[in-house]
XYZ file of C-alpha atoms in Angstrom:
335
model
C 27.283 51.945 53.176
C 27.671 48.401 51.940
C 31.052 46.942 52.651
C 32.303 43.742 51.034
C 35.795 43.565 52.509
C 34.685 43.144 56.138
C 33.686 39.590 57.030
C 32.326 39.116 60.559
C 31.972 35.700 62.149
C 29.084 35.774 64.635
C 29.017 33.606 67.743
C 27.054 30.309 67.396
C 25.422 31.161 70.737
C 23.666 34.547 70.331
C 25.285 37.484 72.114
C 22.909 39.810 73.970
C 24.344 43.184 74.931
C 22.806 45.505 77.520
C 23.505 49.237 77.668
C 24.864 50.613 80.961
C 21.602 52.447 81.621
C 19.626 49.231 81.100
C 21.754 47.423 83.679
C 21.318 50.362 86.058
C 17.537 50.129 85.735
C 17.670 46.363 86.184
C 19.661 46.968 89.359
C 17.002 49.410 90.611
C 14.311 46.896 89.691
C 16.041 44.142 91.683
C 16.890 46.237 94.744
C 14.080 48.793 95.223
C 10.298 49.008 94.982
C 9.477 52.681 94.506
C 11.791 54.292 91.937
C 10.254 52.973 88.732
C 6.859 53.390 87.131
C 4.692 50.302 86.945
C 5.093 49.917 83.161
C 8.881 50.221 83.456
C 8.988 47.620 86.227
C 7.011 45.240 84.043
C 9.383 45.597 81.107
C 12.487 45.323 83.268
C 11.124 42.273 85.058
C 10.495 40.519 81.740
C 13.934 41.421 80.407
C 15.757 40.326 83.551
C 13.933 36.985 83.654
C 14.563 36.344 79.939
C 18.300 37.063 80.104
C 18.692 35.195 83.400
C 16.746 32.116 82.255
C 18.178 31.815 78.747
C 21.714 32.489 79.980
C 21.533 29.635 82.465
C 20.047 27.416 79.779
C 23.166 28.032 77.678
C 21.159 29.700 74.886
C 22.630 33.224 75.073
C 25.775 35.013 76.201
C 25.285 38.368 77.955
C 28.815 39.631 78.637
C 30.168 42.414 80.788
C 31.964 44.734 78.383
C 33.320 47.788 80.198
C 29.804 49.056 80.971
C 30.953 49.529 84.564
C 33.463 52.273 83.677
C 30.931 55.035 84.356
C 29.275 53.401 87.371
C 30.422 55.185 90.519
C 27.462 55.042 92.920
C 25.933 51.758 94.075
C 28.723 49.977 92.227
C 28.594 46.738 94.228
C 24.855 46.212 93.609
C 25.262 47.193 89.946
C 28.070 44.678 89.408
C 26.128 42.005 91.273
C 23.236 42.513 88.825
C 25.294 42.170 85.648
C 27.395 39.332 87.076
C 24.234 37.278 87.630
C 23.366 37.794 83.965
C 26.857 37.496 82.465
C 27.846 34.483 84.591
C 31.287 36.063 84.830
C 31.922 36.161 81.054
C 33.850 39.334 80.200
C 34.924 40.989 76.974
C 38.429 42.343 76.532
C 38.822 46.113 76.847
C 37.225 48.297 74.209
C 40.655 49.612 73.207
C 41.906 46.069 72.676
C 38.947 45.412 70.357
C 39.792 48.551 68.388
C 43.503 47.720 68.215
C 42.789 44.168 67.049
C 40.706 45.469 64.140
C 43.254 48.177 63.330
C 46.212 45.827 63.042
C 44.263 43.234 61.061
C 43.250 45.951 58.596
C 46.808 47.275 58.340
C 48.108 43.806 57.484
C 45.327 43.302 54.925
C 46.140 46.664 53.325
C 49.863 45.988 53.043
C 49.336 42.464 51.723
C 46.472 43.590 49.460
C 44.056 41.016 50.849
C 40.493 40.962 49.554
C 38.901 40.551 52.966
C 39.390 41.547 56.586
C 38.158 38.656 58.720
C 36.851 39.576 62.155
C 35.532 37.057 64.656
C 33.416 37.175 67.797
C 36.396 35.468 69.464
C 38.365 38.694 68.992
C 36.291 40.485 71.627
C 36.647 37.847 74.362
C 39.537 36.565 76.471
C 38.665 33.019 75.401
C 36.007 31.420 73.221
C 32.785 32.294 75.121
C 31.068 29.139 73.856
C 33.613 26.955 75.650
C 33.633 29.289 78.646
C 29.835 29.158 78.999
C 29.789 25.364 78.810
C 32.461 25.153 81.491
C 30.667 27.644 83.751
C 27.333 25.831 83.467
C 28.994 22.511 84.280
C 30.291 23.855 87.603
C 28.297 24.449 90.817
C 29.716 27.994 91.140
C 31.308 30.613 88.886
C 33.769 33.412 89.623
C 33.118 37.063 88.742
C 35.683 39.759 89.472
C 34.551 43.203 90.670
C 37.217 45.649 89.529
C 37.923 48.900 91.337
C 37.776 52.332 89.692
C 41.323 53.338 88.747
C 42.188 56.891 89.986
C 38.848 57.089 91.830
C 35.348 58.243 90.905
C 36.015 61.976 91.283
C 38.814 61.891 88.707
C 36.595 60.201 86.133
C 33.625 62.428 86.942
C 35.681 65.569 86.279
C 37.261 64.102 83.158
C 33.826 63.239 81.784
C 32.467 66.701 82.652
C 35.376 68.437 80.885
C 35.032 66.219 77.806
C 31.310 66.908 77.438
C 31.890 70.664 77.775
C 34.625 70.568 75.134
C 32.530 68.495 72.719
C 29.491 70.736 73.173
C 31.590 73.828 72.440
C 32.749 72.231 69.173
C 29.194 71.127 68.380
C 27.874 74.675 68.844
C 30.532 76.008 66.456
C 29.566 73.376 63.889
C 25.859 74.235 64.189
C 26.555 77.969 63.911
C 28.788 77.380 60.877
C 26.144 75.110 59.328
C 28.421 72.060 59.146
C 26.375 69.144 57.869
C 26.579 65.441 58.734
C 28.451 64.414 55.561
C 31.069 67.135 56.032
C 31.636 66.196 59.662
C 31.831 62.510 58.762
C 34.719 63.195 56.386
C 36.667 65.085 59.041
C 35.982 62.410 61.674
C 37.556 59.676 59.526
C 40.971 61.360 59.590
C 40.404 62.810 63.040
C 42.062 59.879 64.797
C 45.448 60.148 63.110
C 45.318 63.964 63.109
C 44.839 63.921 66.886
C 47.743 61.504 67.424
C 50.060 63.626 65.281
C 49.083 66.804 67.142
C 49.546 65.168 70.556
C 52.992 63.941 69.507
C 54.001 67.393 68.235
C 52.726 69.050 71.418
C 54.524 66.539 73.634
C 57.933 66.967 72.010
C 57.602 70.734 71.597
C 56.461 71.279 75.188
C 53.215 72.955 74.092
C 51.013 70.968 76.463
C 48.754 73.188 78.595
C 48.949 71.377 81.930
C 49.855 68.102 83.619
C 46.694 66.367 82.369
C 47.332 67.530 78.795
C 50.937 66.377 79.050
C 49.793 62.951 80.286
C 47.346 62.589 77.365
C 49.935 63.789 74.843
C 52.447 61.278 76.172
C 50.052 58.360 75.644
C 49.107 59.735 72.236
C 52.799 59.699 71.348
C 53.128 56.104 72.564
C 50.046 55.112 70.555
C 51.376 56.644 67.342
C 54.802 55.076 67.894
C 53.214 51.632 68.315
C 51.304 52.039 65.058
C 54.393 53.144 63.162
C 56.404 50.291 64.653
C 53.823 47.729 63.527
C 53.606 49.349 60.085
C 57.381 49.098 59.690
C 57.421 45.478 60.863
C 55.006 44.560 58.063
C 56.235 46.850 55.305
C 59.970 46.827 54.663
C 59.571 48.999 51.531
C 57.834 52.008 53.032
C 59.161 53.105 56.420
C 57.518 56.517 56.602
C 54.669 58.492 58.104
C 53.270 58.921 54.601
C 52.881 55.166 54.272
C 50.862 55.016 57.473
C 48.768 57.991 56.325
C 47.974 56.173 53.076
C 46.503 53.351 55.147
C 44.335 55.802 57.103
C 43.016 57.151 53.797
C 42.164 53.684 52.477
C 38.903 51.734 52.589
C 40.685 49.145 54.731
C 40.709 51.651 57.573
C 37.428 53.516 56.994
C 35.494 50.247 56.535
C 36.440 48.844 59.935
C 33.307 48.554 62.081
C 34.703 50.549 65.002
C 35.932 53.321 62.662
C 32.826 53.423 60.478
C 30.441 53.504 63.432
C 32.485 55.828 65.650
C 32.847 58.406 62.881
C 29.186 58.197 61.887
C 27.890 58.481 65.451
C 30.217 61.344 66.350
C 29.257 63.118 63.116
C 25.647 62.877 64.271
C 26.133 64.369 67.732
C 28.651 66.973 66.543
C 26.138 68.452 64.055
C 23.012 68.111 66.185
C 21.286 71.240 67.583
C 20.602 69.261 70.773
C 23.354 69.220 73.443
C 25.527 66.136 73.725
C 24.407 63.933 76.610
C 26.819 62.865 79.333
C 26.654 59.202 78.312
C 27.006 59.716 74.545
C 30.802 59.271 74.172
C 30.786 55.955 76.044
C 27.632 54.834 74.213
C 29.425 55.490 70.933
C 32.423 53.439 72.017
C 30.205 50.547 73.078
C 28.144 50.642 69.884
C 31.167 50.833 67.594
C 33.050 47.959 69.243
C 30.292 45.575 70.352
C 27.181 46.072 68.241
C 28.660 44.426 65.092
C 29.330 41.204 67.035
C 26.042 41.151 68.958
C 22.815 39.442 67.929
C 20.566 41.510 70.216
C 21.774 44.995 71.136
C 19.617 46.852 73.665
C 20.514 50.532 73.883
C 18.570 53.750 74.559
C 15.774 54.963 72.300
C 17.706 57.767 70.574
C 20.580 55.527 69.490
C 18.231 52.722 68.550
C 16.358 55.050 66.192
C 19.548 56.426 64.616
C 21.148 53.005 64.069
C 17.994 51.803 62.323
C 17.740 54.975 60.226
C 21.250 54.331 58.939
C 20.464 50.602 58.442
C 23.404 49.610 60.636
C 21.234 46.904 62.178
C 20.965 45.266 58.731
C 24.580 45.940 57.809
C 25.857 44.076 60.870
C 22.957 41.580 61.131
C 22.077 42.773 64.638
C 18.650 43.189 66.220
C 18.825 46.734 67.648
C 16.145 47.947 70.046
C 15.411 49.743 73.312
C 13.515 48.638 76.397
C 10.229 49.954 74.947
C 10.456 47.357 72.162
C 9.563 44.536 74.535
C 7.504 42.706 71.900
C 10.581 42.536 69.641
C 12.776 41.440 72.532
C 10.365 38.671 73.528
C 10.165 37.447 69.899
C 13.966 37.303 69.736
C 14.117 35.007 72.760
C 11.115 32.951 71.633
C 12.926 32.157 68.374
C 16.076 30.837 70.036
């Protein structure tokens, strides 16, 4: 879907993004000798050396961008691997990236602007070009290793429950012969529908348990923040209907994180194959970071789908997986 209202400013120094699983395999490559096949070790060795060498030459930026959220075992070695490649350059949280786009689009909608201007700077704490130059000019750099909030077991259970719930919905969709296009339409309004339901459940006391009550509370806070911002920009239309009109507009549906999230969830929610444990986080990473990246290395299944939908062309991003080593080497050779 061609979109003329979204204008994305790419970073003058190419951004290279590595999927969590890629970093995990790079960590195995760096720290063990017997867990990878010879061909895999060769590819991973080339990739590690390319990212390491070009990063220290100031020719690429390979940031840490919440990939560590699902890393529970061998966390210290995993973080050490990505920190050597990222040089301590971090993106803001994925939610902050989404919120930034959302509020820019809301303002553009209310003011009837022709374009929504998004910049690579929006996904970083500071301009990564300046940050990289400063890091490379110093003898050492600082990288922070964050702890897992609430502990690994909490997140493991939460992930397990989410996958089970999504797979149950997917099976119903497959049995009811719900097609991709139909699911895509429902996904677009799914975000606001979920917030409204969580708010209603919270105030009516219909939450099932403590966890559900916690989620409903934060859903209520989220919706309240959006309404508050809407009202601060639009003195003529202080109502839920006004906010709903924005959700139904192209200003909302054209946002990269919305467009990609809805499309990718529509794919997995209508697929006969079970949803994989890493799919929800992969979708969040793709939808928030792929549009701003120049080289986006993900797994094979997502790489194929993104190319089938021409999202690589739409966002001017080289999308590939570790098996595309020839393409990866050409990318670096052309820098």
